mmCIF file of C-alpha atoms in Angstrom:
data_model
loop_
_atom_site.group_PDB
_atom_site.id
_atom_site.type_symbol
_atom_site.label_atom_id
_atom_site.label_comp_id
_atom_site.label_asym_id
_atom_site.label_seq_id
_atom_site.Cartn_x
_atom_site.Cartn_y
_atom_site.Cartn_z
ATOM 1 C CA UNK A 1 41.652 178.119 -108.403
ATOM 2 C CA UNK A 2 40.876 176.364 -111.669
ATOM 3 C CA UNK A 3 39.999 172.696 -112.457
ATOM 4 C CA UNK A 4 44.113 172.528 -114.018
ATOM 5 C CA UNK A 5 45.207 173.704 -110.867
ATOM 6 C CA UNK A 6 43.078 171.980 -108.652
ATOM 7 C CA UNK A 7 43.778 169.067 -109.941
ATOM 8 C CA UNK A 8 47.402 169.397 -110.245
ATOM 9 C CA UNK A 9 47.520 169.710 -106.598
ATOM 10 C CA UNK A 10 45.414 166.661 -105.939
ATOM 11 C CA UNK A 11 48.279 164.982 -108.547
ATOM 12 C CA UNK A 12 50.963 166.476 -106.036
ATOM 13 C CA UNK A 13 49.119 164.892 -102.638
ATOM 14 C CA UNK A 14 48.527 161.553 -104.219
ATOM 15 C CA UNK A 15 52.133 161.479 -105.132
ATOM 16 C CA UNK A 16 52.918 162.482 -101.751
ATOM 17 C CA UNK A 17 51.115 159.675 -99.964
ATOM 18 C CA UNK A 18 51.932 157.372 -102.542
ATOM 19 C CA UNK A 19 56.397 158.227 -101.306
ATOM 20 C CA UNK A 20 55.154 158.379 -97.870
ATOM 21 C CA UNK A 21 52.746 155.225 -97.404
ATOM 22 C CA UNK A 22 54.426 153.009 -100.716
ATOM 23 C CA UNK A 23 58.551 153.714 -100.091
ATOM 24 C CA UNK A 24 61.065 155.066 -98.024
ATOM 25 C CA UNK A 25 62.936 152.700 -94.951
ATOM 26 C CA UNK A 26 61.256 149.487 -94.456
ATOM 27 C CA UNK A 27 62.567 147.337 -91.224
ATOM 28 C CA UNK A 28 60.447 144.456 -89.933
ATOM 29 C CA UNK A 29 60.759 142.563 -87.135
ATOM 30 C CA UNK A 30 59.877 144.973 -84.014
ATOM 31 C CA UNK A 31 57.171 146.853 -86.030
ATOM 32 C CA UNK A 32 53.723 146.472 -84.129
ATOM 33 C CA UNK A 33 51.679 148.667 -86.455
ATOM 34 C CA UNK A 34 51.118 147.636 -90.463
ATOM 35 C CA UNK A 35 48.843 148.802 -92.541
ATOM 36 C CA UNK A 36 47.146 146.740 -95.047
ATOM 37 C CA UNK A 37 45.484 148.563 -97.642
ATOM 38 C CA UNK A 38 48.623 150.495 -99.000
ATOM 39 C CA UNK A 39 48.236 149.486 -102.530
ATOM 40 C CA UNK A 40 44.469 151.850 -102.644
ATOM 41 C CA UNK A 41 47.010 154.647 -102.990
ATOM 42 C CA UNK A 42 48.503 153.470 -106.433
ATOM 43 C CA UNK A 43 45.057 152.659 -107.863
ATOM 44 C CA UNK A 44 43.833 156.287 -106.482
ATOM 45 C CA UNK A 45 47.110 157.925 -108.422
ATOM 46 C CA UNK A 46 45.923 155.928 -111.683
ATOM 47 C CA UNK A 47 42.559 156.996 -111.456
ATOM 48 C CA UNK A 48 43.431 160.826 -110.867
ATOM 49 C CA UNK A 49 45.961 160.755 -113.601
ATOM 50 C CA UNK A 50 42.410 159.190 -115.535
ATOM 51 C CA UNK A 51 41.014 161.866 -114.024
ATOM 52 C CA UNK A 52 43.267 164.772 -115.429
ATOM 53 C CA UNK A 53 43.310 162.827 -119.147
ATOM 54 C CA UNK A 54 39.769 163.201 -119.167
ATOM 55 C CA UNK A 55 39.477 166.744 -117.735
ATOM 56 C CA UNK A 56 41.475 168.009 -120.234
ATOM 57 C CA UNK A 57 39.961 166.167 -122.811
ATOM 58 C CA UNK A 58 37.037 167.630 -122.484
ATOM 59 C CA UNK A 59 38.699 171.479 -121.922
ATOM 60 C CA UNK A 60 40.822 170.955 -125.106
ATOM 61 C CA UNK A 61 43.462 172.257 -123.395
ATOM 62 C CA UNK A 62 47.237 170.986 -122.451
ATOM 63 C CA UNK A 63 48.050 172.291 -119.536
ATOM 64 C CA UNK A 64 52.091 172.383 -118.001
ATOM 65 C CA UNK A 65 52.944 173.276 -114.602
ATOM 66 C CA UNK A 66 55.524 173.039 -111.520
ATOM 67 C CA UNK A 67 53.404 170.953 -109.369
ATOM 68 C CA UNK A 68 55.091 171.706 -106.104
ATOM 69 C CA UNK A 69 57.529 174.649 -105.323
ATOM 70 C CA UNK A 70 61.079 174.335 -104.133
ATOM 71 C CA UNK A 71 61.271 174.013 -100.117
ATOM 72 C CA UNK A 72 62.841 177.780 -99.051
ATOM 73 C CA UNK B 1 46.778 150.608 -75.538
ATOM 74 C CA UNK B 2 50.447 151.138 -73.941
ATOM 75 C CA UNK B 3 52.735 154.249 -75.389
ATOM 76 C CA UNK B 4 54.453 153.363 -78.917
ATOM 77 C CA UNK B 5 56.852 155.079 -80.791
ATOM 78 C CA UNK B 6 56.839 155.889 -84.694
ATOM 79 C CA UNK B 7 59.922 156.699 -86.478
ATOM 80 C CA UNK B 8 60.024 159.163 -89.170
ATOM 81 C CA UNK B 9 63.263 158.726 -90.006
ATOM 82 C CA UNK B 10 67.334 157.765 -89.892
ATOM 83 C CA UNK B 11 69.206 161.009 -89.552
ATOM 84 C CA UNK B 12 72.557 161.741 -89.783
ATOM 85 C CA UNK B 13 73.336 163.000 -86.200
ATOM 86 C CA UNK B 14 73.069 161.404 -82.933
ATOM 87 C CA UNK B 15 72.869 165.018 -81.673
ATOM 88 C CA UNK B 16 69.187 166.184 -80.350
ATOM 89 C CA UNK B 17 66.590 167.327 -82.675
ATOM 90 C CA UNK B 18 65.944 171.148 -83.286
ATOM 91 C CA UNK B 19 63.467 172.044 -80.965
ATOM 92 C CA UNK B 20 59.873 172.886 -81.799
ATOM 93 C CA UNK B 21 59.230 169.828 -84.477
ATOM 94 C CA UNK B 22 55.446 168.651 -84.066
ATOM 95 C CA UNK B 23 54.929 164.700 -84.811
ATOM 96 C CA UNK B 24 52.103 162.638 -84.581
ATOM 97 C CA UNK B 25 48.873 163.711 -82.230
ATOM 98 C CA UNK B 26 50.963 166.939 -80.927
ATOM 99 C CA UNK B 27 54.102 164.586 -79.854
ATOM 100 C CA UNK B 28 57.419 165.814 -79.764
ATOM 101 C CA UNK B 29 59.820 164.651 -82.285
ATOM 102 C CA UNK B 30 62.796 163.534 -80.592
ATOM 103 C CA UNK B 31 66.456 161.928 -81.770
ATOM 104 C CA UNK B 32 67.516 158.789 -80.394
ATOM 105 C CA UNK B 33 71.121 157.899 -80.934
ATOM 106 C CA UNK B 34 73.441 155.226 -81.978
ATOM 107 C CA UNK B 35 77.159 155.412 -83.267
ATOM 108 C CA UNK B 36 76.682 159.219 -84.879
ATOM 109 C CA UNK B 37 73.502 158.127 -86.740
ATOM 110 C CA UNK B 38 69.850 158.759 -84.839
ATOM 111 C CA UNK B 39 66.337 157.399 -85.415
ATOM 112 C CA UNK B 40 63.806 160.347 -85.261
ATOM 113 C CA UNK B 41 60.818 159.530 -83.004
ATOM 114 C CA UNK B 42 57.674 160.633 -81.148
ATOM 115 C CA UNK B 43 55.809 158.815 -79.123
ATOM 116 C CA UNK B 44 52.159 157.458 -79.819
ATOM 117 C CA UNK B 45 49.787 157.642 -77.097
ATOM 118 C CA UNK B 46 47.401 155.426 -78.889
ATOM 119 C CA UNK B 47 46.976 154.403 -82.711
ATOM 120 C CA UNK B 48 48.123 155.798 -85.482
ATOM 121 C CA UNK B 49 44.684 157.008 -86.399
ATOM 122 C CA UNK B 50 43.586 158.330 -89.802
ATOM 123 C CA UNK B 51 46.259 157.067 -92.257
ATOM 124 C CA UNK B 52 46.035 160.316 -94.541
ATOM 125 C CA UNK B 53 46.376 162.879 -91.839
ATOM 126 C CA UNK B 54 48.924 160.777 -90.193
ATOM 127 C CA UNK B 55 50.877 160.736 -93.479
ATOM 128 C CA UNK B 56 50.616 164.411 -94.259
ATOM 129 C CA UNK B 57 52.476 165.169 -90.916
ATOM 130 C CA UNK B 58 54.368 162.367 -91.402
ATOM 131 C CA UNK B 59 56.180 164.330 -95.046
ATOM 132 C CA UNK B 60 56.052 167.054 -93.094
ATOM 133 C CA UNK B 61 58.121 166.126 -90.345
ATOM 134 C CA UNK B 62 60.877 164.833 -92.681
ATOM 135 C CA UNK B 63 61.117 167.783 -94.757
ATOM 136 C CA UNK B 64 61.876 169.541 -91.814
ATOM 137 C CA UNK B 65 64.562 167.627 -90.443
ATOM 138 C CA UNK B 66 65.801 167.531 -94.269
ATOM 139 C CA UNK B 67 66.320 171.636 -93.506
ATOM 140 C CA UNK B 68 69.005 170.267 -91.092
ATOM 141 C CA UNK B 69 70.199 167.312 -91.591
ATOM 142 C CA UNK B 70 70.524 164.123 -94.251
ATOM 143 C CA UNK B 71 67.405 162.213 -94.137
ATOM 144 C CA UNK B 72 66.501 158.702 -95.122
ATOM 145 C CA UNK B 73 62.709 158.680 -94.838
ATOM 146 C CA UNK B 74 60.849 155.641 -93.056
ATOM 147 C CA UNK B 75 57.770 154.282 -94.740
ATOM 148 C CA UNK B 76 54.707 155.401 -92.815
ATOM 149 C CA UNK B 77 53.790 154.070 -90.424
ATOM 150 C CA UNK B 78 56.422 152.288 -89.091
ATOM 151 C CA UNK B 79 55.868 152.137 -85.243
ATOM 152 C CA UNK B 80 58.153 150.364 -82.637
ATOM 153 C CA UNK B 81 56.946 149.548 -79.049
ATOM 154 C CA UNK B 82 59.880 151.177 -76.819
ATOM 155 C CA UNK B 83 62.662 153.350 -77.463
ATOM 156 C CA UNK B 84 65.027 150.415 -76.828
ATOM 157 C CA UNK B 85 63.755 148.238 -79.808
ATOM 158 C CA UNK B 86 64.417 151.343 -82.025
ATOM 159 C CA UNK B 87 67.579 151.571 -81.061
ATOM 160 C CA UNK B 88 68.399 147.883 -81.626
ATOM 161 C CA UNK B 89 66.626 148.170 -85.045
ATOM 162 C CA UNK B 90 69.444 150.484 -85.843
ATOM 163 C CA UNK B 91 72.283 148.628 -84.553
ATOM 164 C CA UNK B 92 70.953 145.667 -86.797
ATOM 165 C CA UNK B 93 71.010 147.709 -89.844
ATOM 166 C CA UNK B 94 74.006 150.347 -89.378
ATOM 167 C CA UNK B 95 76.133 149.767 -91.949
ATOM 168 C CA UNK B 96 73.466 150.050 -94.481
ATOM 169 C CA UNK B 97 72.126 153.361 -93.044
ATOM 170 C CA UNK B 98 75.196 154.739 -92.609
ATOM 171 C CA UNK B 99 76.259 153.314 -96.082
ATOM 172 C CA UNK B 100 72.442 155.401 -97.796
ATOM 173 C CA UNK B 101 72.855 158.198 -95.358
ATOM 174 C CA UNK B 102 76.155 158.955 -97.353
ATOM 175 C CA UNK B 103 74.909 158.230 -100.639
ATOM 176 C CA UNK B 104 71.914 160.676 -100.378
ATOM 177 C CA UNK B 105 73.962 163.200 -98.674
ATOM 178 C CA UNK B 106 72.685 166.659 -100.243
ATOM 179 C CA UNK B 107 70.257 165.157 -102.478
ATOM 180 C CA UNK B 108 66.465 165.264 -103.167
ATOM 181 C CA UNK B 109 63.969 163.858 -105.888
ATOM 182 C CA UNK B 110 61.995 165.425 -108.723
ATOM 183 C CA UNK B 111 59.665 163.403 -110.393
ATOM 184 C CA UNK B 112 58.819 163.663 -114.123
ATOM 185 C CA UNK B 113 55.383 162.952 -115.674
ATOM 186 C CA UNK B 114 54.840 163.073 -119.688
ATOM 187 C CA UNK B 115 50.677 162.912 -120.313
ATOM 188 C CA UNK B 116 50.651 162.207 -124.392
ATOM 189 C CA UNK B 117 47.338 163.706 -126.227
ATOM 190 C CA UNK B 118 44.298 161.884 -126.871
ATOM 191 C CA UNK B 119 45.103 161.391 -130.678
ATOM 192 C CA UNK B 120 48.052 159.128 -130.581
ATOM 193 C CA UNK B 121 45.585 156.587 -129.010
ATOM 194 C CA UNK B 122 44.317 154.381 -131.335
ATOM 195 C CA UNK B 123 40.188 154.065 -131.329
ATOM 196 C CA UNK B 124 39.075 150.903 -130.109
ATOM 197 C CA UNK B 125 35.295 149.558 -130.077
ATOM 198 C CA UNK B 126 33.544 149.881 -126.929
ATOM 199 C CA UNK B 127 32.054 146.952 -126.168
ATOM 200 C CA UNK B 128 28.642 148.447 -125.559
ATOM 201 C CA UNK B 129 28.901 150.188 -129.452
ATOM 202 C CA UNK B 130 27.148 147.728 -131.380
ATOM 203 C CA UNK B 131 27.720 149.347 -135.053
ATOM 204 C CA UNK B 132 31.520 149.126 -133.955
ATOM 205 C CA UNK B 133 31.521 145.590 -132.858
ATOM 206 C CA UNK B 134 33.365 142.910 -133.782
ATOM 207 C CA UNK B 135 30.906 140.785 -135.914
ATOM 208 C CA UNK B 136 33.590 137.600 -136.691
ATOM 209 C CA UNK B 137 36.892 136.526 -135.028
ATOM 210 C CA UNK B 138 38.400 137.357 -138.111
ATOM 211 C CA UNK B 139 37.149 141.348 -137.412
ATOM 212 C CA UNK B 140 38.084 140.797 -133.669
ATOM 213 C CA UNK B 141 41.607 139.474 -134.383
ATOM 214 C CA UNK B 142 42.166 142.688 -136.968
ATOM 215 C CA UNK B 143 41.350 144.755 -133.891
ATOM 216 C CA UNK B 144 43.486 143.112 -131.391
ATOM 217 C CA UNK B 145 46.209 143.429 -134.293
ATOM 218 C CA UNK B 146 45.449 147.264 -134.586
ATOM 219 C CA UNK B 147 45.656 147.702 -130.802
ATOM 220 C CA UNK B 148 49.097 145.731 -130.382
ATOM 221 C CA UNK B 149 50.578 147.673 -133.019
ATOM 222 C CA UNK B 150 49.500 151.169 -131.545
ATOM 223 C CA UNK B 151 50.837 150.108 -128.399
ATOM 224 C CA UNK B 152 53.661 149.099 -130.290
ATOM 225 C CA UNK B 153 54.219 152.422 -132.204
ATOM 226 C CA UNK B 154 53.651 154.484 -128.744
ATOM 227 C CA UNK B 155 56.372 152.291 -126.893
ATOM 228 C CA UNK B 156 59.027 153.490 -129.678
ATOM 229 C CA UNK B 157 57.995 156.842 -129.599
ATOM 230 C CA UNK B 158 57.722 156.679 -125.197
ATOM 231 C CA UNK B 159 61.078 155.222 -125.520
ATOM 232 C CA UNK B 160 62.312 157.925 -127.926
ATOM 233 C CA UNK B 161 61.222 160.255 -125.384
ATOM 234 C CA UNK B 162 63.157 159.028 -122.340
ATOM 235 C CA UNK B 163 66.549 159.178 -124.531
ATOM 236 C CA UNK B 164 66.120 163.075 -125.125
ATOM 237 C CA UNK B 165 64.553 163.955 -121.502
ATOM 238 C CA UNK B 166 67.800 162.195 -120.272
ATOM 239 C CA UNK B 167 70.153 164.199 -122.878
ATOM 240 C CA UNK B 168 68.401 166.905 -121.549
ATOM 241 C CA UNK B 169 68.510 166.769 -118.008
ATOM 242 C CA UNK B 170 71.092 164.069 -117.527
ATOM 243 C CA UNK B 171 74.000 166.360 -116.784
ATOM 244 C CA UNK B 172 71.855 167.172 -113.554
ATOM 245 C CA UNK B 173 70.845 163.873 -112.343
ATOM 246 C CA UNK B 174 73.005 161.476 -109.750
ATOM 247 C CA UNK B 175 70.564 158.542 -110.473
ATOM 248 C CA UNK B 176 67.192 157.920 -112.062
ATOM 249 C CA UNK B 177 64.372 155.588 -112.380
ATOM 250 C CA UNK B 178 62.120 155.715 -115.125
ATOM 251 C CA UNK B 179 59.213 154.098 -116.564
ATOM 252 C CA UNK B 180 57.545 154.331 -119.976
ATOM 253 C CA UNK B 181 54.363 154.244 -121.327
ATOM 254 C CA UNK B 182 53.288 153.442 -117.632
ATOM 255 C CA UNK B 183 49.364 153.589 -119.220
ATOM 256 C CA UNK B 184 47.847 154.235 -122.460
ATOM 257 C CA UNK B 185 48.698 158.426 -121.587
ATOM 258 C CA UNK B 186 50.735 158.188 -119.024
ATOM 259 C CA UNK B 187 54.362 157.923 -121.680
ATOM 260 C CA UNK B 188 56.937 158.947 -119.355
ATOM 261 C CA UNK B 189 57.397 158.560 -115.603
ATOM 262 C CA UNK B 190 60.995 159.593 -114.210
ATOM 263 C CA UNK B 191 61.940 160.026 -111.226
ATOM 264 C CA UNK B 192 65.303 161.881 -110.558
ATOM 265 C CA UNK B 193 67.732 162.460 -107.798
ATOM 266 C CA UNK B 194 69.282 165.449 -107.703
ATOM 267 C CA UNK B 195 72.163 167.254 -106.193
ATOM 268 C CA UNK B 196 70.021 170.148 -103.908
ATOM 269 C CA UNK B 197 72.665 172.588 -105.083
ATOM 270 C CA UNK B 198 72.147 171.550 -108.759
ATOM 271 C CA UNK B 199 67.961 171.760 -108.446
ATOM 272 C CA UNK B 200 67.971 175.451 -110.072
ATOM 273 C CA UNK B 201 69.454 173.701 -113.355
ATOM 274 C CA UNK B 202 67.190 170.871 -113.228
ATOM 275 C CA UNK B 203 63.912 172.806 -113.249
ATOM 276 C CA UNK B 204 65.566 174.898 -116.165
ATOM 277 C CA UNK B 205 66.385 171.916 -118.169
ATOM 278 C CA UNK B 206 62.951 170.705 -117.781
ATOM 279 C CA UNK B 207 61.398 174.135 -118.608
ATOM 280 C CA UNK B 208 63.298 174.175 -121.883
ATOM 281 C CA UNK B 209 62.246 170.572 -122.415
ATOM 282 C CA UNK B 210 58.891 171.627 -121.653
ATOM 283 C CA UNK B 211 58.556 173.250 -125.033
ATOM 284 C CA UNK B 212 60.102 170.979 -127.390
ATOM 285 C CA UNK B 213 56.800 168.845 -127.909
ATOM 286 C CA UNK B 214 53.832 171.335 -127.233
ATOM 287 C CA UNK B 215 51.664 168.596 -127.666
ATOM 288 C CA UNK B 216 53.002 166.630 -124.731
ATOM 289 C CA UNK B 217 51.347 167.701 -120.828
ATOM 290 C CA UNK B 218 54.943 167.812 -118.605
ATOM 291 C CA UNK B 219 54.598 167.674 -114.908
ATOM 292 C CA UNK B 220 57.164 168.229 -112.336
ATOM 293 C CA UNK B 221 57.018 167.814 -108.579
ATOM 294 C CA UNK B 222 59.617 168.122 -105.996
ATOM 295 C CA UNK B 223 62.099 168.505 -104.298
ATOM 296 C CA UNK B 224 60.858 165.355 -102.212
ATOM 297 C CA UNK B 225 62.952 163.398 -100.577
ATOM 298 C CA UNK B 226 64.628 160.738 -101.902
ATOM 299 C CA UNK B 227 61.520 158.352 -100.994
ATOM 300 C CA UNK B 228 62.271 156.337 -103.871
ATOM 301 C CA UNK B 229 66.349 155.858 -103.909
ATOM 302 C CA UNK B 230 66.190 154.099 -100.255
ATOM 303 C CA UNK B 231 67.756 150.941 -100.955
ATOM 304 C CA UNK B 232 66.059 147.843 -99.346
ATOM 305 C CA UNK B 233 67.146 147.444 -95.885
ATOM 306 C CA UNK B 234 66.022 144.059 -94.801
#
């Protein structure tokens, strides 16, 4: 696997936990389990997407992809 | 600490789960019903545990009830203490889950990412580059000028963007949210709900898109579920 790939998959995870942990269905009142920290995951998306930018800044290349395939 | 019970999400069915869905620490994922709609659950022996992992199977539970049935995905985690308080959760908030269930009938997400290249950002001084550094306030406020007025140019051009990715891939989209120029590179970030049987016309319209700027980086993921169209509840 390449750094482009490999890091487009890290892109796809981080957007993953970043649905998962940052939207969907929120109910309060009965809820006995929070978690505080949520907001690391946006920062960690930033920094990969940094992370890409500079990867490919130093390959030269632009790279475009399908980051996740469709569900079968 | 007592058994718990975290919800993955409201389904659209107060019929049983399919058998043979894995939750949480090995649990079974079960359907509790309420007036047609059903809350799917396993229960926790203990905590949550490693947030990551936990999330993973988390996505991973929902897209497989998604296989069967309309979804509307609970943040994770959201844990309840008894079956009982689940099941009052739901009759406090039925008409707007039955009212998003419906909406998001058939539907997933896509979202859109548009990197721009390194050369449409304007050079600034680093502050450590002393031959580049400001040496007056009348130098610094020239800079700061320079800078707004790259941003500036980059908005217009972000914003010029969004109007032809949505003449492109409009006809395919039930409802959209979209962001530009979310950082310096970051121009475009879109995310689009889509009609499941219309997602083979969305990925074409974005591969044709995908070649009208080569200097732009496009990237697609998806089909997620619609995470991001749940409307609040409380």
């Amino acid at each position: 696997m390449n750094e482009t790939l490999s890091a487009e998959n890290d892109v796809t995870l981080l957007e993953m936990l970043d649905r998962v942990l940052n939207k969907g269905v929120v109910v309060s009142g009965d809820i006995v389990i929070s978690v505080a920290d949520v907001d690391l995951i946006y920062v960690g998306l930033r920094l990969l997407l940094s992370s890409v930018e500079t990867m490919q800044r130093l390959s030269g290349s632009v790279a475009t992809g399908v980051l996740k395939e469709p569900a079968s | 600490m007592t058994e718990s019970y975290t919800i993955y999400g409201i389904v659209d069915s107060d019929r049983p789960a399919p058998e043979g869905i894995v939750g949480l620490h090995g649990g079974a994922v079960t359907n509790l019903p309420y007036r047609g709609i059903g809350a799917a659950v396993s229960a926790l022996p203990g905590p949550v545990g490693d947030i990551a992992t936990g999330a993973v199977r988390h996505e991973a539970v929902v897209e497989r009830l998604m296989e069967t049935h309309t979804v509307l995905p609970m943040r994770f985690p959201t844990v309840f203490g008894s079956p009982d308080a689940v099941v009052a959760m739901m009759a406090r908030h039925y008409d707007s889950f039955h009212k998003s269930l419906c909406r998001l009938h058939g539907r997933v997400e896509f979202s859109v990412k548009v990197l721009c290249p390194d050369r449409s950002l304007p050079e600034s001084a680093h502050p450590c580059d002393r031959e580049r550094r400001p040496t007056s306030g009348r130098q610094y406020m020239q800079e700061r000028y320079r800078q707004h007025k790259g941003r500036q140019v980059r908005q217009e051009q972000a914003a010029q963007w969004g109007i032809i990715f949505h003449a492109s891939l409009g006809e395919w989209v039930a409802a959209k949210k979209v962001g530009t120029l979310v950082t310096d590179r970051l121009a475009f970030d879109g995310i689009y709900l889509v009609d499941m049987a219309r997602q083979g016309d969305f990925r074409r319209a974005f591969a044709n898109l995908v070649g009208e700027e080569p200097d732009l980086q496009y990237l697609l993921s998806g089909p997620w579920p619609p995470y991001s169209f749940i409307e609040a509840i409380d």
